[in-house]
mmCIF file of C-alpha atoms in Angstrom:
data_model
loop_
_atom_site.group_PDB
_atom_site.id
_atom_site.type_symbol
_atom_site.label_atom_id
_atom_site.label_comp_id
_atom_site.label_asym_id
_atom_site.label_seq_id
_atom_site.Cartn_x
_atom_site.Cartn_y
_atom_site.Cartn_z
ATOM 1 C CA MET T 7 98.721 77.303 50.763
ATOM 2 C CA VAL T 8 97.357 80.392 48.998
ATOM 3 C CA TYR T 9 94.068 81.772 50.344
ATOM 4 C CA TYR T 10 92.589 84.126 47.777
ATOM 5 C CA ASP T 11 89.893 85.346 50.157
ATOM 6 C CA VAL T 12 92.614 86.335 52.641
ATOM 7 C CA ILE T 13 94.507 88.185 49.872
ATOM 8 C CA ALA T 14 91.293 90.010 48.904
ATOM 9 C CA PHE T 15 90.319 90.842 52.507
ATOM 10 C CA LEU T 16 92.403 93.986 53.180
ATOM 11 C CA PRO T 17 91.779 95.658 49.775
ATOM 12 C CA LEU T 18 88.032 95.037 50.227
ATOM 13 C CA TYR T 19 88.160 96.325 53.811
ATOM 14 C CA ILE T 20 89.924 99.543 52.746
ATOM 15 C CA THR T 21 87.541 99.964 49.768
ATOM 16 C CA ILE T 22 84.454 99.672 52.014
ATOM 17 C CA GLU T 23 85.961 102.173 54.459
ATOM 18 C CA TYR T 24 86.842 104.589 51.632
ATOM 19 C CA PHE T 25 83.405 104.602 49.952
ATOM 20 C CA THR T 26 81.267 104.565 53.103
ATOM 21 C CA LYS T 27 83.482 107.047 55.020
ATOM 22 C CA ASN T 28 82.602 105.004 58.099
ATOM 23 C CA THR T 29 84.926 102.488 59.793
ATOM 24 C CA TYR T 30 82.003 100.541 61.247
ATOM 25 C CA TYR T 31 80.896 99.292 57.814
ATOM 26 C CA SER T 32 84.336 97.794 57.180
ATOM 27 C CA ARG T 33 84.436 96.406 60.741
ATOM 28 C CA LEU T 34 81.057 94.826 60.090
ATOM 29 C CA PHE T 35 82.587 93.148 57.029
ATOM 30 C CA PHE T 36 85.524 91.817 59.095
ATOM 31 C CA THR T 37 83.450 90.532 62.026
ATOM 32 C CA THR T 38 80.875 88.863 59.763
ATOM 33 C CA LEU T 39 83.619 87.167 57.751
ATOM 34 C CA VAL T 40 85.691 85.688 60.616
ATOM 35 C CA SER T 41 82.717 84.761 62.793
ATOM 36 C CA GLY T 42 81.040 83.105 59.780
ATOM 37 C CA TYR T 43 84.146 81.062 58.907
ATOM 38 C CA SER T 44 84.754 80.017 62.527
ATOM 39 C CA ILE T 45 81.145 79.072 63.385
ATOM 40 C CA ASP T 46 80.782 77.063 60.169
ATOM 41 C CA GLU T 47 83.992 75.127 60.960
ATOM 42 C CA ILE T 48 83.048 74.547 64.621
ATOM 43 C CA LEU T 49 79.645 73.147 63.625
ATOM 44 C CA ASN T 50 80.853 71.092 60.640
ATOM 45 C CA LYS T 51 83.826 69.534 62.448
ATOM 46 C CA ARG T 52 81.893 69.168 65.741
ATOM 47 C CA TYR T 53 84.494 71.159 67.642
ATOM 48 C CA TYR T 54 81.906 71.880 70.336
ATOM 49 C CA THR T 55 82.323 68.372 71.821
ATOM 50 C CA LEU T 56 84.319 67.652 74.986
ATOM 51 C CA GLU T 57 86.872 65.677 72.949
ATOM 52 C CA ALA T 58 87.531 68.665 70.676
ATOM 53 C CA LEU T 59 87.850 71.032 73.638
ATOM 54 C CA ASN T 60 90.478 68.698 75.097
ATOM 55 C CA ASN T 61 92.460 69.058 71.849
ATOM 56 C CA ILE T 62 92.350 72.826 71.315
ATOM 57 C CA GLU T 63 95.878 72.732 69.857
ATOM 58 C CA GLU T 64 94.585 70.980 66.703
ATOM 59 C CA TYR T 65 95.332 73.107 63.623
ATOM 60 C CA ASN T 66 93.610 73.303 60.232
ATOM 61 C CA SER T 67 93.343 75.497 57.124
ATOM 62 C CA VAL T 68 90.180 77.358 58.183
ATOM 63 C CA ALA T 69 91.755 78.305 61.516
ATOM 64 C CA GLU T 70 94.863 79.495 59.647
ATOM 65 C CA LYS T 71 92.684 81.570 57.334
ATOM 66 C CA CYS T 72 90.865 83.185 60.277
ATOM 67 C CA ILE T 73 94.159 83.967 62.052
ATOM 68 C CA LEU T 74 95.612 85.564 58.900
ATOM 69 C CA ILE T 75 92.520 87.765 58.452
ATOM 70 C CA CYS T 76 92.675 88.813 62.122
ATOM 71 C CA VAL T 77 96.385 89.669 61.899
ATOM 72 C CA LEU T 78 95.709 91.818 58.815
ATOM 73 C CA TYR T 79 92.774 93.529 60.490
ATOM 74 C CA PHE T 80 94.579 94.243 63.776
ATOM 75 C CA SER T 81 97.663 95.550 61.932
ATOM 76 C CA TYR T 82 95.584 97.962 59.855
ATOM 77 C CA ASP T 83 93.096 98.996 62.562
ATOM 78 C CA LEU T 84 95.854 99.921 65.026
ATOM 79 C CA PHE T 85 96.394 103.075 62.959
ATOM 80 C CA ASN T 86 92.731 104.070 63.202
ATOM 81 C CA LYS T 87 92.296 107.176 65.396
ATOM 82 C CA GLU T 88 89.465 105.508 67.333
ATOM 83 C CA THR T 89 91.792 102.618 68.212
ATOM 84 C CA TYR T 90 95.075 104.290 69.151
ATOM 85 C CA THR T 91 93.253 106.706 71.462
ATOM 86 C CA ASN T 92 91.535 103.820 73.290
ATOM 87 C CA ASN T 93 93.770 101.889 75.721
ATOM 88 C CA GLY T 94 91.403 98.891 75.800
ATOM 89 C CA CYS T 95 91.487 98.560 71.992
ATOM 90 C CA ILE T 96 95.292 98.901 71.903
ATOM 91 C CA ILE T 97 95.684 96.076 74.447
ATOM 92 C CA HIS T 98 93.118 93.930 72.589
ATOM 93 C CA HIS T 99 94.806 94.437 69.204
ATOM 94 C CA ALA T 100 98.304 93.883 70.676
ATOM 95 C CA ILE T 101 97.147 90.586 72.221
ATOM 96 C CA GLY T 102 95.566 89.582 68.901
ATOM 97 C CA LEU T 103 98.741 90.345 66.936
ATOM 98 C CA CYS T 104 101.143 88.632 69.362
ATOM 99 C CA SER T 105 99.061 85.489 69.718
ATOM 100 C CA GLY T 106 98.130 85.414 66.004
ATOM 101 C CA ILE T 107 101.743 85.600 64.803
ATOM 102 C CA THR T 108 102.771 82.954 67.375
ATOM 103 C CA LEU T 109 99.998 80.560 66.282
ATOM 104 C CA LEU T 110 100.854 81.032 62.608
ATOM 105 C CA TYR T 111 104.565 80.432 63.233
ATOM 106 C CA TYR T 112 104.089 77.216 65.217
ATOM 107 C CA SER T 113 100.892 76.086 63.427
ATOM 108 C CA PHE T 114 98.998 75.070 66.533
ATOM 109 C CA TYR T 115 95.914 75.899 68.651
ATOM 110 C CA GLY T 116 93.565 76.104 65.675
ATOM 111 C CA ILE T 117 90.446 75.160 67.661
ATOM 112 C CA LEU T 118 91.281 77.830 70.243
ATOM 113 C CA SER T 119 91.564 80.377 67.401
ATOM 114 C CA LEU T 120 88.177 79.372 65.978
ATOM 115 C CA TYR T 121 86.499 79.905 69.335
ATOM 116 C CA LEU T 122 88.131 83.311 69.748
ATOM 117 C CA CYS T 123 87.039 84.303 66.224
ATOM 118 C CA CYS T 124 83.422 83.281 66.869
ATOM 119 C CA HIS T 125 83.446 85.871 69.685
ATOM 120 C CA GLU T 126 83.203 88.480 66.928
ATOM 121 C CA ILE T 127 79.480 87.716 66.622
ATOM 122 C CA SER T 128 78.901 90.248 69.407
ATOM 123 C CA SER T 129 81.001 92.805 67.491
ATOM 124 C CA ILE T 130 78.585 92.499 64.543
ATOM 125 C CA PHE T 131 75.799 93.913 66.721
ATOM 126 C CA LEU T 132 78.132 96.555 68.158
ATOM 127 C CA SER T 133 78.861 97.813 64.624
ATOM 128 C CA LEU T 134 75.143 97.769 63.753
ATOM 129 C CA LYS T 135 74.437 99.797 66.898
ATOM 130 C CA HIS T 136 77.047 102.423 65.935
ATOM 131 C CA LEU T 137 75.562 102.534 62.422
ATOM 132 C CA ASN T 138 72.090 103.177 63.922
ATOM 133 C CA ILE T 139 70.707 100.019 62.312
ATOM 134 C CA CYS T 140 67.976 98.689 64.649
ATOM 135 C CA LYS T 141 69.905 100.446 67.423
ATOM 136 C CA ASP T 142 67.946 99.223 70.468
ATOM 137 C CA PHE T 143 67.711 95.644 69.185
ATOM 138 C CA SER T 144 71.407 95.626 68.215
ATOM 139 C CA ASP T 145 72.393 96.920 71.661
ATOM 140 C CA LYS T 146 70.383 94.162 73.379
ATOM 141 C CA MET T 147 71.775 91.485 71.053
ATOM 142 C CA PHE T 148 75.302 92.774 71.665
ATOM 143 C CA ILE T 149 74.837 92.259 75.417
ATOM 144 C CA VAL T 150 73.236 88.815 74.931
ATOM 145 C CA THR T 151 75.950 87.538 72.543
ATOM 146 C CA PHE T 152 78.769 89.115 74.559
ATOM 147 C CA LEU T 153 77.648 87.402 77.768
ATOM 148 C CA GLY T 154 76.333 84.251 76.078
ATOM 149 C CA ILE T 155 79.317 83.520 73.810
ATOM 150 C CA ARG T 156 82.390 85.392 75.035
ATOM 151 C CA CYS T 157 81.791 85.085 78.769
ATOM 152 C CA THR T 158 80.912 81.368 78.609
ATOM 153 C CA THR T 159 83.765 80.168 76.374
ATOM 154 C CA LEU T 160 86.576 82.401 77.696
ATOM 155 C CA PRO T 161 86.785 80.712 81.143
ATOM 156 C CA ILE T 162 86.975 77.299 79.417
ATOM 157 C CA MET T 163 89.787 78.520 77.152
ATOM 158 C CA VAL T 164 91.665 79.960 80.151
ATOM 159 C CA VAL T 165 91.545 76.592 81.961
ATOM 160 C CA LYS T 166 92.540 74.646 78.837
ATOM 161 C CA THR T 167 95.497 76.928 78.033
ATOM 162 C CA TYR T 168 96.686 76.714 81.651
ATOM 163 C CA ILE T 169 96.978 72.948 81.172
ATOM 164 C CA LYS T 170 98.490 73.144 77.665
ATOM 165 C CA SER T 171 100.587 76.339 77.383
ATOM 166 C CA LYS T 172 101.598 78.888 80.018
ATOM 167 C CA PHE T 173 102.329 81.551 77.377
ATOM 168 C CA LEU T 174 98.826 81.324 75.900
ATOM 169 C CA PHE T 175 97.382 81.084 79.409
ATOM 170 C CA ILE T 176 98.838 84.538 80.217
ATOM 171 C CA ILE T 177 97.448 85.895 76.923
ATOM 172 C CA MET T 178 93.998 84.460 77.702
ATOM 173 C CA LEU T 179 94.157 85.782 81.264
ATOM 174 C CA VAL T 180 94.872 89.334 80.025
ATOM 175 C CA ASP T 181 92.060 88.982 77.460
ATOM 176 C CA SER T 182 89.667 87.854 80.208
ATOM 177 C CA GLY T 183 90.676 90.832 82.355
ATOM 178 C CA LEU T 184 89.966 93.115 79.407
ATOM 179 C CA HIS T 185 86.494 91.597 79.014
ATOM 180 C CA ILE T 186 85.785 92.123 82.727
ATOM 181 C CA PHE T 187 86.831 95.780 82.283
ATOM 182 C CA TRP T 188 84.455 96.149 79.295
ATOM 183 C CA ILE T 189 81.580 94.589 81.272
ATOM 184 C CA SER T 190 82.171 96.978 84.199
ATOM 185 C CA GLN T 191 82.219 99.903 81.721
ATOM 186 C CA LYS T 192 78.909 98.760 80.206
ATOM 187 C CA ILE T 193 77.309 98.387 83.649
ATOM 188 C CA GLY T 194 78.580 101.887 84.548
ATOM 189 C CA ASN T 195 77.065 103.333 81.358
ATOM 190 C CA ILE T 196 73.717 101.629 82.026
ATOM 191 C CA ARG T 197 73.676 103.048 85.576
ATOM 192 C CA LYS T 198 74.449 106.549 84.283
ATOM 193 C CA LYS T 199 71.642 106.351 81.714
ATOM 194 C CA THR T 200 69.218 105.062 84.356
ATOM 195 C CA LYS T 201 70.102 107.968 86.697
ATOM 196 C CA ILE T 202 69.714 110.528 83.886
ATOM 197 C CA LYS T 203 66.300 109.083 82.939
ATOM 198 C CA ALA T 204 65.189 109.073 86.588
ATOM 199 C CA LYS T 205 66.256 112.727 87.020
ATOM 200 C CA ALA T 206 64.493 113.714 83.780
ATOM 201 C CA LYS T 207 61.330 111.908 84.896
ATOM 202 C CA ALA T 208 61.433 113.572 88.336
ATOM 203 C CA LYS T 209 61.936 116.991 86.716
ATOM 204 C CA LEU T 210 58.979 116.370 84.388
ATOM 205 C CA ILE T 211 56.761 115.387 87.330
ATOM 206 C CA ASN T 212 57.829 118.540 89.237
ATOM 207 C CA ASN T 213 57.117 120.703 86.194
ATOM 208 C CA ASN T 214 53.678 119.105 85.809
ATOM 209 C CA ASP T 215 52.948 119.715 89.509
ATOM 210 C CA GLU T 216 53.967 123.367 89.196
ATOM 211 C CA TYR T 217 51.815 123.729 86.066
ATOM 212 C CA LEU T 218 48.865 122.172 87.884
ATOM 213 C CA LYS T 219 49.303 124.507 90.869
ATOM 214 C CA LEU T 220 49.388 127.547 88.582
ATOM 215 C CA ASN T 221 46.187 126.408 86.864
ATOM 216 C CA ILE T 222 44.456 125.963 90.236
ATOM 217 C CA ILE T 223 45.579 129.441 91.355
ATOM 218 C CA GLU T 224 44.429 131.005 88.067
ATOM 219 C CA TYR T 225 41.096 129.209 88.306
ATOM 220 C CA GLY T 226 40.668 130.413 91.899
ATOM 221 C CA GLU T 227 41.503 134.024 90.969
ATOM 222 C CA LYS T 228 38.962 134.007 88.125
ATOM 223 C CA ASN T 229 36.216 132.727 90.410
ATOM 224 C CA ASP T 230 37.037 135.414 92.957
#
């Protein structure tokens, strides 16, 4: 089957990147596209039910479309300087390519693919944050969607793949480990920011105290 939107994806992605001179605009296009397709299919086909989750190997055209777009994106983005200098991104993209090509070849695990693609909702807010679009709100929404969507569905997918396919189970296990690493990084960054703010606040209080003391001394000298 020919998917014209898949054919148009990479040229559009490159065009957006070329005219905006910012990778995050094109990434925003990718994440919005695949998460939109996957969420629409999950809701329309009721893939959120227990029966659907027990049949994650079911395959369909929308899942195939999402996988193709992801394979194109990962292949192209691997050559981005921001990606090939980041070990976490390299592992993530390598996992995406290996699993994507395998799923396309055997035409299975479509529901699993849709769930993994809907994880990109959190990446939408990450791109918005980097683009300074409602930065504080986008950062909060990134954390909420990351924990609320990725961290709730990933454990389910790990258990299901363990039952169904050992190869995909290993892939999902590595992906889960990567997400744990990202969470620990985020917590570390929050702690650093909190410490910096606390130090800045303490310094400001000390400066105000010193200023107050000087004013008292000056006032005392004048009265003398």
